[in-house]
Amino acid sequence: MKLGEVLIEKGLLTKERLELSLAHQKVTGSLLGETLIKLGFVSSAEIAGTLAEQAGIPFIDLSEYNVAEDAIRLVPKDVAEKTGFIPLRLTDGSIEIGITNPSNIQAIDTVSRITGMKPRIFMIDNAGFYETLERVYFFLENPIQQNILAAIEEIKSSPAAPAAVVAELAQNLIMEGIRRKATDIHISPAADTVNVFYRVDGVLQYGFCIPKAAHAGVVSRIKVMSMLDISEQRLPQDGSFSMAFLNTKYEMRVSTTPTIYGENIVIRVLAGTGQLLRIESLGFDPVNTKQLRSLFQKPYGIILITGPTGSGKTTTLYAALREVNLIERNVLTVEDPVEYKLSFVKQTAVNLKAGYDFALAGRNFMRQDPDVMLLGEIRDEETARIAVRASITGHLVLSTLHTNDAVTSVPRLLDFKIDRFLLSSSILAVVAQRLVRKLCGNCKEEYTVSEEDRKMLDVSPELNVYGHDISLKTAFRPRGCAMCAHTGYTGRTVVGEILVVNDEIKEYIAAGASLLKIREAALKNGMVPLKIAGIQKIKRNVTSIEEIVRLID
């Protein structure tokens, strides 16, 4: 079967989208697979997974995989790139390699000849292959950690170190954040040292302790890059800068805060365009996935994604847009910033300096003949009113809100002075979610759940709540190995609850009923609370008790 036919059979592509892709292919002359990826109809990983399934080869997602340094040292970069494979790790006298073409016999022969080991084959996606190949060999040839430690020693031995050394240290601290795939870099001064932390998979990891003598120089360097006032040390400042690294453009958002020991800096790393996910890849269970797919096909109403910062709300919104028929429906978005570029979607970014915010964009969108509007976040009364007005005039509105669970979104919207009746008639559903770390499949270990563990989770040994069995006798916990950088976890997945607003809940909202009544009605309607969804993840050996306790009350 041809690639397009296979993708249609697997439900990853529709006939309409295939025909449109073939029309694009005639104009651009690109391969069909490249065209499908460029248009956003399928991802590189989805095509690779399909090819792997056809060839009977296991597929590895490189975004959740740490390539072992001892494996890549055995194969020169030019050989790996030319032959189309990447060494992954060494196990039991064999070497695991990733290939992008299931019929790449040359890779198997080359690896056997160079290493003298028998290769084990895994399928990887094309985009991940080139990004990972460049990344791992760059950091092999440029040991960032060693460079940072060398700079620290030089500054310790000579506090009046050259400005170039301190500037390079600042650059390397940021590069180390990219190497670790961190979302935030913290440079925090103490009485006589400066501590550097990296937030990876939602958790802070300790990085380095640098001499206090380097603090002023590092802060000044980052301020200059961010176009901030280096002389102002008494007030907080916000800035940003761009950084190109291995064909990826990283947007860095910088925030400074004065503390008793000097200026504290936090850098948010916005890492270019990642791969778009489908709803079934986010981590929701099959019932919730089916429910979400149905909701995003609705012609009008408001669907909200809620949760704290860093809980994957934007990723879920983009997954939702992949469910919308972009050929038949006009979709407009306003975001802060635009994180993924989508074909057939009119995307804009807020520009507060120019006065272009979510509210102004929402008003303008109403004159653009929209079917679906994505407002990056409901932050104020005007944006909330525009969202409600758009939904009751026949548009599907997608947005995010900062609340801890689904039910508390109702009073949060009422705080924006939205009329109860209008809110009850416009809101379709609220999805509350968290991102929990997934246990490393290579080193997780099973154990018997103790009474103390059950107390942490607030569950009994055998319990049935809202029709869900949440009894826990055994579970898995992290141990740590080279595959997961000794954290015990690789990648993250969603734990979520979905409040579907049915007629009963609409009446409760319009009548001003208590949150308890709304919650009871939602549970009766089939909503699975966050904690129970988290316990189900533990029962399926996806995550640990500690992770659910850390993130869900």
GROMACS .gro file of N, CA, C and O in nm, residues 30 110 177 216 283 286 294 349 428 459 463 468 486:
model
   52
   30SER      N    1   0.791   1.837  -0.361
   30SER     CA    2   0.843   1.765  -0.243
   30SER      C    3   0.788   1.623  -0.239
   30SER      O    4   0.690   1.590  -0.308
  110THR      N    5   2.749  -0.140   0.853
  110THR     CA    6   2.848  -0.040   0.897
  110THR      C    7   2.872  -0.049   1.048
  110THR      O    8   2.986  -0.046   1.093
  177GLY      N    9   2.134   2.452   2.986
  177GLY     CA   10   1.988   2.442   2.994
  177GLY      C   11   1.929   2.380   2.869
  177GLY      O   12   1.839   2.296   2.876
  216ALA      N   13   2.799   3.945   3.931
  216ALA     CA   14   2.772   4.073   3.863
  216ALA      C   15   2.797   4.061   3.714
  216ALA      O   16   2.719   4.113   3.632
  283GLY      N   17  -0.220   1.152   2.666
  283GLY     CA   18  -0.219   1.075   2.790
  283GLY      C   19  -0.356   1.055   2.851
  283GLY      O   20  -0.369   0.988   2.954
  286PRO      N   21  -0.889   0.632   2.704
  286PRO     CA   22  -0.969   0.621   2.580
  286PRO      C   23  -1.107   0.687   2.589
  286PRO      O   24  -1.152   0.747   2.492
  294SER      N   25  -1.511   1.448   2.041
  294SER     CA   26  -1.649   1.486   2.015
  294SER      C   27  -1.671   1.635   2.046
  294SER      O   28  -1.737   1.706   1.969
  349ALA      N   29   0.028   3.696   1.715
  349ALA     CA   30   0.088   3.701   1.848
  349ALA      C   31   0.055   3.835   1.913
  349ALA      O   32   0.051   3.939   1.844
  428LEU      N   33  -1.923   2.489   2.706
  428LEU     CA   34  -1.942   2.349   2.667
  428LEU      C   35  -1.874   2.253   2.763
  428LEU      O   36  -1.931   2.154   2.805
  459VAL      N   37  -0.601   0.705   5.033
  459VAL     CA   38  -0.685   0.596   4.984
  459VAL      C   39  -0.670   0.476   5.078
  459VAL      O   40  -0.569   0.463   5.147
  463LEU      N   41  -1.084   0.017   4.769
  463LEU     CA   42  -1.179   0.127   4.770
  463LEU      C   43  -1.239   0.145   4.631
  463LEU      O   44  -1.169   0.134   4.530
  468HIS      N   45  -1.507   0.378   4.036
  468HIS     CA   46  -1.371   0.351   3.991
  468HIS      C   47  -1.295   0.277   4.101
  468HIS      O   48  -1.291   0.321   4.216
  486HIS      N   49   1.954   0.921   3.542
  486HIS     CA   50   1.949   0.887   3.685
  486HIS      C   51   1.839   0.961   3.761
  486HIS      O   52   1.849   0.982   3.881
   0.00000   0.00000   0.00000
